[in-house]
Amino acid sequence: MTTSRDALNLIICGVGGQGNILLSDLIGSTLAKKGYHVTVAETFGVAQRGGAVFSSVRISQNRACGPLIPEGKAHLVLGLEPLETLRTLQKYGNPETVCVTNTYPLLPIGVLAGKEEYPDRDELKKTIKALSKAAWFIDATSIALELGVRIAANIVMLGALISSGELPLTKKDIEDEMRDTFPPQRIELNIKALDLGASALRSHN
Amino acid sequence: MMNIATYPKGSRVVLQGNEAIARGALEAGVQFCAGYPGTPSTEIIGTLAAVAKDADIHVEWSINEKVATEVAGAAAFAGLRSLAAMKNAGLYVAVDYLLHLNLSTLGDRRGGLVIVVCDDPQAHSSGDETDTRWIAKMADVPLLEPSNIQEAKDMVIWAFELSEKLGCYSFVRSYTRLSHSRSSIILGNIPKRKRKAMFDTSKCYSPYIATPKHAALHEQLTKVQEIFESSPFNSYTGPEQPELLIICSGNGESCSVDAIDILNLTELVGVLKLGTLWPFPKELVKKHLTRAGKILVVEEVDPFVEIHVKEAAADLSAVGKPPEIYGKGSGHMDSYGEVTPDAVIEALSRIFKLEYQARDSNYEQKAQDAKGLVIGRGAIWCAGCPHRASFFALSDAIKRDRRQGMVIGDIGCYVLDVFPYGTHRTNVLHCMGSGAGQACGFGELGRFGFEQPVIGICGDATFFHASVPALMNAVHNKANMTLLILDNSTTAMTGFQPHPGTEHTATRDAATVIDTEALCRTLGCRVEVRDPFDIKETSATLRELMRDENGVKVLILRRKCELVRMRQEQTYPYKIWVDHEKCKGDKCGYCYKVFQCPGISWDKESDKAQLQAAVCVGCGVCADICPTRAIIKEDIG
């Protein structure tokens, strides 16, 4: 597989504690093994404490890119939380942007405290669609909660992203990288999460 | 599995900037490393500590940055290559030592000493965005600033060589976008040779007598400048005679390259990237200044390169028309925050009078219309965090005490109290250890009519870092104050590093534990220890301590960081549910409006409190504070 766009700019966004950085590391190292130049930048600040987390992954066959994606230049958005997906599209999206997003909302503290209102789910979905060339919506957190491991939602989303065919990666590439770098007792569960994500995307309409 | 100490020479590996710095130190033959955790620098020492046994080196988390630098300095005097790593705020703790070590030199047997400082432009995880480069200028020592991850590794090796050659330490300045980015780089060899530590006692090294030593240091610096004038870390890319020359450093390089590419200015704009920033390679810059009539300087954060470029241009003004210099001084770049590709695009568009639009107007309009939906996501303590309970009890105690008790905060996860969604119980907050220090000061104002109770805060790591001298000062000078030690048994904010009160060292060896409680008692403080989850008891104890006017009181609120507890126990203490019969919904809202745990919210439809299944960790504190006992906690068997 080759990337038709060089460089390909992928943004992974979510909320602290969702395993955002694990995903960007995993995608980055898998692509690097396939010979791509990859630059990953992680913005987390104090995000472990419920703030927004944002990783950029820039993939090129020709050059090592800088860490920052210019505004309006994302090709691909992997959103682990729908409000964060919209936040990212709002700044980095363009008419060609493709996105895969988790639909399970994590309520910001202002919403939890009753000071602000979380956007209406349908309107959120409609706006994400309007700002993307193509958008897939996956209820990854519910899938992970059913698996009994809520933290695996990130891997469910990765399974969906791979299955979209938008990244120059196969599921096997990711599985191989997991076997190389994950603790052995976690591998089977994570592969299952990948599969569930892939089938969720395939059954998407 | 391979690690940073075992990847062979020539391998191509994806490394984080901080890991590359660690690998660079290993390739330079470093034997002694010390630091204090602070974002974005923490992974340098963290990475080295994890491989210390493989690499046969000493790695420690020191009590603070000053001590880290001093222990590394000692190892350098004894002939070992040594490294100290910290964030910008930490450098200022170490500066007293560093501004005298420059004058003494590192001695005849020296090993190279490299100080890596990670700045945080945009203050992503800091209370400031100060620029380390001024300290190098003040200290008259070399400073290198890498532009990418390969350079980060390679420059660290060179920084050791420079240090050894010149007899002085050298700085490597990193920054968030370098430290926290990853990219594949080519590795070099890690030498097997180890040096033996020894000090020649016939010698004495000190800054005295300072003035002649200062003069000698300047002479050394001239030699470094000569080396820097031809360093391959300074390079030019672009047309022979561009219309505009960008002079940049660090993150400015890749942002400039992206901006030139996006605006299609490759034929018109050249880029001079500088990696050796102090002493400034003035002759090299002068040579390049003659290429173009217009210069744009791109750097983070202060106009450091810019003022030195202007100085070089002034030298040229005698021989011809000086170029026009754009940058922070001209208002084309900001002298705060992070440099981004968009910031450079904007500056170039202004200079070349270009109309730039990142996306078509139709899409832009839709994106602007969506703005209203994108509400903020403030940071707050994790579900189950002991600090939430501590601040809840603290607020309760101060309210009941009715004397306008004041709170002086400190640096740790409890800074979140002053963030937009914190409780704002904290009245004053500055830096590591200033919770105790300023509490001491307020506690000494009694004779001027100050009658409010004073509560200083620190964490368990912060206590050791810089609070102990302030506490001693308070005891000695009879301050009337209470120090609240929020002891979660780890350095939580930066990722759970050990400190002198924990059982292990950085390299997981058994440590001699310093008993905080015993230490405070020895100093003559009245000491109480409580569990912050017992809110009633904590509040009652605090009120009693506030009323006790006999000197310095210490309340240790001890409970493990929830993230650490969860890692160790992998289970929740309680199953939590809401009894809809008893819950008064938004008429009350005590759990989500006042206690503000992200694990609980209001369900509009039922008008009842609702658990957030993906967030709640079952700590059960909300059940204890619920005024109507509507939140139920059940033991998980």
PDB file of N, CA and C in Angstrom, chain B residues 27-86:
ATOM      1  N   GLU B  27      25.363   6.926  24.399  1.00  0.00           N
ATOM      2  CA  GLU B  27      26.368   6.838  23.327  1.00  0.00           C
ATOM      3  C   GLU B  27      27.593   7.683  23.658  1.00  0.00           C
ATOM      4  N   ALA B  28      27.406   8.701  24.505  1.00  0.00           N
ATOM      5  CA  ALA B  28      28.544   9.526  24.926  1.00  0.00           C
ATOM      6  C   ALA B  28      29.298   8.866  26.083  1.00  0.00           C
ATOM      7  N   GLY B  29      28.791   7.747  26.569  1.00  0.00           N
ATOM      8  CA  GLY B  29      29.459   7.054  27.665  1.00  0.00           C
ATOM      9  C   GLY B  29      29.125   7.630  29.030  1.00  0.00           C
ATOM     10  N   VAL B  30      27.925   8.192  29.174  1.00  0.00           N
ATOM     11  CA  VAL B  30      27.536   8.759  30.461  1.00  0.00           C
ATOM     12  C   VAL B  30      27.548   7.664  31.533  1.00  0.00           C
ATOM     13  N   GLN B  31      27.964   8.021  32.753  1.00  0.00           N
ATOM     14  CA  GLN B  31      27.989   7.045  33.846  1.00  0.00           C
ATOM     15  C   GLN B  31      27.150   7.474  35.044  1.00  0.00           C
ATOM     16  N   PHE B  32      26.770   8.762  35.073  1.00  0.00           N
ATOM     17  CA  PHE B  32      26.088   9.276  36.257  1.00  0.00           C
ATOM     18  C   PHE B  32      25.007  10.265  35.817  1.00  0.00           C
ATOM     19  N   CYS B  33      23.756   9.981  36.193  1.00  0.00           N
ATOM     20  CA  CYS B  33      22.632  10.823  35.739  1.00  0.00           C
ATOM     21  C   CYS B  33      21.731  11.149  36.920  1.00  0.00           C
ATOM     22  N   ALA B  34      21.272  12.390  36.990  1.00  0.00           N
ATOM     23  CA  ALA B  34      20.380  12.787  38.080  1.00  0.00           C
ATOM     24  C   ALA B  34      19.393  13.826  37.564  1.00  0.00           C
ATOM     25  N   GLY B  35      18.252  13.893  38.207  1.00  0.00           N
ATOM     26  CA  GLY B  35      17.265  14.883  37.799  1.00  0.00           C
ATOM     27  C   GLY B  35      16.129  14.942  38.785  1.00  0.00           C
ATOM     28  N   TYR B  36      15.215  15.867  38.549  1.00  0.00           N
ATOM     29  CA  TYR B  36      13.973  15.923  39.308  1.00  0.00           C
ATOM     30  C   TYR B  36      12.855  15.958  38.271  1.00  0.00           C
ATOM     31  N   PRO B  37      11.777  15.177  38.488  1.00  0.00           N
ATOM     32  CA  PRO B  37      10.727  15.108  37.463  1.00  0.00           C
ATOM     33  C   PRO B  37      10.023  16.445  37.234  1.00  0.00           C
ATOM     34  N   GLY B  38       9.691  16.705  35.997  1.00  0.00           N
ATOM     35  CA  GLY B  38       8.963  17.922  35.627  1.00  0.00           C
ATOM     36  C   GLY B  38       8.657  17.859  34.145  1.00  0.00           C
ATOM     37  N   THR B  39       7.388  17.989  33.786  1.00  0.00           N
ATOM     38  CA  THR B  39       6.987  17.910  32.384  1.00  0.00           C
ATOM     39  C   THR B  39       7.494  19.148  31.648  1.00  0.00           C
ATOM     40  N   PRO B  40       8.079  19.063  30.469  1.00  0.00           N
ATOM     41  CA  PRO B  40       8.210  17.877  29.618  1.00  0.00           C
ATOM     42  C   PRO B  40       9.559  17.154  29.702  1.00  0.00           C
ATOM     43  N   SER B  41      10.252  17.178  30.828  1.00  0.00           N
ATOM     44  CA  SER B  41      11.613  16.608  30.859  1.00  0.00           C
ATOM     45  C   SER B  41      11.672  15.188  31.429  1.00  0.00           C
ATOM     46  N   THR B  42      10.606  14.764  32.113  1.00  0.00           N
ATOM     47  CA  THR B  42      10.665  13.600  32.995  1.00  0.00           C
ATOM     48  C   THR B  42      11.216  12.325  32.346  1.00  0.00           C
ATOM     49  N   GLU B  43      10.857  12.072  31.083  1.00  0.00           N
ATOM     50  CA  GLU B  43      11.226  10.783  30.470  1.00  0.00           C
ATOM     51  C   GLU B  43      12.728  10.628  30.251  1.00  0.00           C
ATOM     52  N   ILE B  44      13.504  11.698  30.348  1.00  0.00           N
ATOM     53  CA  ILE B  44      14.959  11.548  30.145  1.00  0.00           C
ATOM     54  C   ILE B  44      15.520  10.668  31.262  1.00  0.00           C
ATOM     55  N   ILE B  45      15.302  11.084  32.502  1.00  0.00           N
ATOM     56  CA  ILE B  45      15.799  10.304  33.633  1.00  0.00           C
ATOM     57  C   ILE B  45      14.994   9.001  33.757  1.00  0.00           C
ATOM     58  N   GLY B  46      13.690   9.064  33.487  1.00  0.00           N
ATOM     59  CA  GLY B  46      12.862   7.852  33.550  1.00  0.00           C
ATOM     60  C   GLY B  46      13.398   6.755  32.641  1.00  0.00           C
ATOM     61  N   THR B  47      13.763   7.135  31.417  1.00  0.00           N
ATOM     62  CA  THR B  47      14.298   6.172  30.446  1.00  0.00           C
ATOM     63  C   THR B  47      15.646   5.627  30.913  1.00  0.00           C
ATOM     64  N   LEU B  48      16.499   6.521  31.379  1.00  0.00           N
ATOM     65  CA  LEU B  48      17.833   6.079  31.822  1.00  0.00           C
ATOM     66  C   LEU B  48      17.725   5.184  33.051  1.00  0.00           C
ATOM     67  N   ALA B  49      16.787   5.522  33.951  1.00  0.00           N
ATOM     68  CA  ALA B  49      16.626   4.707  35.163  1.00  0.00           C
ATOM     69  C   ALA B  49      16.199   3.286  34.804  1.00  0.00           C
ATOM     70  N   ALA B  50      15.316   3.183  33.798  1.00  0.00           N
ATOM     71  CA  ALA B  50      14.803   1.857  33.419  1.00  0.00           C
ATOM     72  C   ALA B  50      15.901   0.957  32.842  1.00  0.00           C
ATOM     73  N   VAL B  51      16.959   1.549  32.295  1.00  0.00           N
ATOM     74  CA  VAL B  51      18.021   0.725  31.689  1.00  0.00           C
ATOM     75  C   VAL B  51      19.334   0.818  32.461  1.00  0.00           C
ATOM     76  N   ALA B  52      19.285   1.397  33.660  1.00  0.00           N
ATOM     77  CA  ALA B  52      20.521   1.656  34.408  1.00  0.00           C
ATOM     78  C   ALA B  52      21.324   0.377  34.637  1.00  0.00           C
ATOM     79  N   LYS B  53      20.608  -0.719  34.877  1.00  0.00           N
ATOM     80  CA  LYS B  53      21.327  -1.964  35.171  1.00  0.00           C
ATOM     81  C   LYS B  53      21.979  -2.514  33.904  1.00  0.00           C
ATOM     82  N   ASP B  54      21.218  -2.495  32.786  1.00  0.00           N
ATOM     83  CA  ASP B  54      21.789  -2.939  31.499  1.00  0.00           C
ATOM     84  C   ASP B  54      23.015  -2.107  31.140  1.00  0.00           C
ATOM     85  N   ALA B  55      22.924  -0.811  31.410  1.00  0.00           N
ATOM     86  CA  ALA B  55      23.989   0.098  30.972  1.00  0.00           C
ATOM     87  C   ALA B  55      25.091   0.246  32.022  1.00  0.00           C
ATOM     88  N   ASP B  56      24.871  -0.313  33.205  1.00  0.00           N
ATOM     89  CA  ASP B  56      25.823  -0.197  34.306  1.00  0.00           C
ATOM     90  C   ASP B  56      26.161   1.262  34.624  1.00  0.00           C
ATOM     91  N   ILE B  57      25.110   2.048  34.856  1.00  0.00           N
ATOM     92  CA  ILE B  57      25.306   3.466  35.198  1.00  0.00           C
ATOM     93  C   ILE B  57      24.498   3.797  36.449  1.00  0.00           C
ATOM     94  N   HIS B  58      24.832   4.927  37.074  1.00  0.00           N
ATOM     95  CA  HIS B  58      24.057   5.391  38.224  1.00  0.00           C
ATOM     96  C   HIS B  58      22.995   6.380  37.728  1.00  0.00           C
ATOM     97  N   VAL B  59      21.744   6.140  38.124  1.00  0.00           N
ATOM     98  CA  VAL B  59      20.667   7.080  37.781  1.00  0.00           C
ATOM     99  C   VAL B  59      19.851   7.338  39.025  1.00  0.00           C
ATOM    100  N   GLU B  60      19.594   8.599  39.316  1.00  0.00           N
ATOM    101  CA  GLU B  60      18.773   8.879  40.499  1.00  0.00           C
ATOM    102  C   GLU B  60      17.776  10.005  40.259  1.00  0.00           C
ATOM    103  N   TRP B  61      16.632   9.880  40.942  1.00  0.00           N
ATOM    104  CA  TRP B  61      15.760  11.027  41.124  1.00  0.00           C
ATOM    105  C   TRP B  61      16.274  11.700  42.386  1.00  0.00           C
ATOM    106  N   SER B  62      16.758  12.905  42.235  1.00  0.00           N
ATOM    107  CA  SER B  62      17.290  13.627  43.386  1.00  0.00           C
ATOM    108  C   SER B  62      16.148  14.349  44.091  1.00  0.00           C
ATOM    109  N   ILE B  63      16.453  14.899  45.243  1.00  0.00           N
ATOM    110  CA  ILE B  63      15.411  15.552  46.048  1.00  0.00           C
ATOM    111  C   ILE B  63      14.913  16.840  45.381  1.00  0.00           C
ATOM    112  N   ASN B  64      15.786  17.524  44.671  1.00  0.00           N
ATOM    113  CA  ASN B  64      15.380  18.681  43.861  1.00  0.00           C
ATOM    114  C   ASN B  64      16.447  18.926  42.790  1.00  0.00           C
ATOM    115  N   GLU B  65      16.214  19.915  41.959  1.00  0.00           N
ATOM    116  CA  GLU B  65      17.098  20.127  40.805  1.00  0.00           C
ATOM    117  C   GLU B  65      18.468  20.641  41.220  1.00  0.00           C
ATOM    118  N   LYS B  66      18.528  21.393  42.303  1.00  0.00           N
ATOM    119  CA  LYS B  66      19.831  21.910  42.747  1.00  0.00           C
ATOM    120  C   LYS B  66      20.708  20.743  43.171  1.00  0.00           C
ATOM    121  N   VAL B  67      20.142  19.843  43.964  1.00  0.00           N
ATOM    122  CA  VAL B  67      20.920  18.681  44.413  1.00  0.00           C
ATOM    123  C   VAL B  67      21.255  17.782  43.221  1.00  0.00           C
ATOM    124  N   ALA B  68      20.320  17.620  42.293  1.00  0.00           N
ATOM    125  CA  ALA B  68      20.583  16.791  41.101  1.00  0.00           C
ATOM    126  C   ALA B  68      21.806  17.316  40.360  1.00  0.00           C
ATOM    127  N   THR B  69      21.859  18.640  40.199  1.00  0.00           N
ATOM    128  CA  THR B  69      22.965  19.251  39.467  1.00  0.00           C
ATOM    129  C   THR B  69      24.262  19.126  40.266  1.00  0.00           C
ATOM    130  N   GLU B  70      24.158  19.283  41.577  1.00  0.00           N
ATOM    131  CA  GLU B  70      25.367  19.168  42.415  1.00  0.00           C
ATOM    132  C   GLU B  70      25.933  17.749  42.414  1.00  0.00           C
ATOM    133  N   VAL B  71      25.076  16.738  42.518  1.00  0.00           N
ATOM    134  CA  VAL B  71      25.615  15.369  42.522  1.00  0.00           C
ATOM    135  C   VAL B  71      26.220  15.038  41.153  1.00  0.00           C
ATOM    136  N   ALA B  72      25.566  15.516  40.084  1.00  0.00           N
ATOM    137  CA  ALA B  72      26.120  15.277  38.746  1.00  0.00           C
ATOM    138  C   ALA B  72      27.444  16.032  38.592  1.00  0.00           C
ATOM    139  N   GLY B  73      27.498  17.252  39.147  1.00  0.00           N
ATOM    140  CA  GLY B  73      28.737  18.039  39.101  1.00  0.00           C
ATOM    141  C   GLY B  73      29.875  17.320  39.818  1.00  0.00           C
ATOM    142  N   ALA B  74      29.571  16.736  40.965  1.00  0.00           N
ATOM    143  CA  ALA B  74      30.596  16.011  41.722  1.00  0.00           C
ATOM    144  C   ALA B  74      31.147  14.849  40.903  1.00  0.00           C
ATOM    145  N   ALA B  75      30.252  14.114  40.262  1.00  0.00           N
ATOM    146  CA  ALA B  75      30.697  12.975  39.449  1.00  0.00           C
ATOM    147  C   ALA B  75      31.588  13.458  38.307  1.00  0.00           C
ATOM    148  N   ALA B  76      31.267  14.643  37.739  1.00  0.00           N
ATOM    149  CA  ALA B  76      32.101  15.193  36.663  1.00  0.00           C
ATOM    150  C   ALA B  76      33.492  15.549  37.180  1.00  0.00           C
ATOM    151  N   PHE B  77      33.569  16.141  38.399  1.00  0.00           N
ATOM    152  CA  PHE B  77      34.880  16.436  39.011  1.00  0.00           C
ATOM    153  C   PHE B  77      35.693  15.155  39.182  1.00  0.00           C
ATOM    154  N   ALA B  78      34.981  14.051  39.481  1.00  0.00           N
ATOM    155  CA  ALA B  78      35.675  12.775  39.709  1.00  0.00           C
ATOM    156  C   ALA B  78      35.973  12.039  38.408  1.00  0.00           C
ATOM    157  N   GLY B  79      35.680  12.689  37.277  1.00  0.00           N
ATOM    158  CA  GLY B  79      36.117  12.138  35.997  1.00  0.00           C
ATOM    159  C   GLY B  79      35.051  11.413  35.196  1.00  0.00           C
ATOM    160  N   LEU B  80      33.816  11.338  35.712  1.00  0.00           N
ATOM    161  CA  LEU B  80      32.780  10.613  34.983  1.00  0.00           C
ATOM    162  C   LEU B  80      31.971  11.573  34.107  1.00  0.00           C
ATOM    163  N   ARG B  81      31.566  11.097  32.951  1.00  0.00           N
ATOM    164  CA  ARG B  81      30.614  11.890  32.164  1.00  0.00           C
ATOM    165  C   ARG B  81      29.266  11.850  32.877  1.00  0.00           C
ATOM    166  N   SER B  82      28.688  13.024  33.110  1.00  0.00           N
ATOM    167  CA  SER B  82      27.496  13.117  33.954  1.00  0.00           C
ATOM    168  C   SER B  82      26.440  13.998  33.299  1.00  0.00           C
ATOM    169  N   LEU B  83      25.203  13.698  33.642  1.00  0.00           N
ATOM    170  CA  LEU B  83      24.092  14.447  33.053  1.00  0.00           C
ATOM    171  C   LEU B  83      23.095  14.824  34.141  1.00  0.00           C
ATOM    172  N   ALA B  84      22.578  16.056  34.075  1.00  0.00           N
ATOM    173  CA  ALA B  84      21.463  16.439  34.934  1.00  0.00           C
ATOM    174  C   ALA B  84      20.339  16.919  34.024  1.00  0.00           C
ATOM    175  N   ALA B  85      19.092  16.495  34.320  1.00  0.00           N
ATOM    176  CA  ALA B  85      17.963  16.854  33.456  1.00  0.00           C
ATOM    177  C   ALA B  85      16.837  17.430  34.294  1.00  0.00           C
ATOM    178  N   MET B  86      16.187  18.439  33.752  1.00  0.00           N
ATOM    179  CA  MET B  86      15.107  19.110  34.490  1.00  0.00           C
ATOM    180  C   MET B  86      14.286  19.962  33.534  1.00  0.00           C
TER     181      MET B  86
END
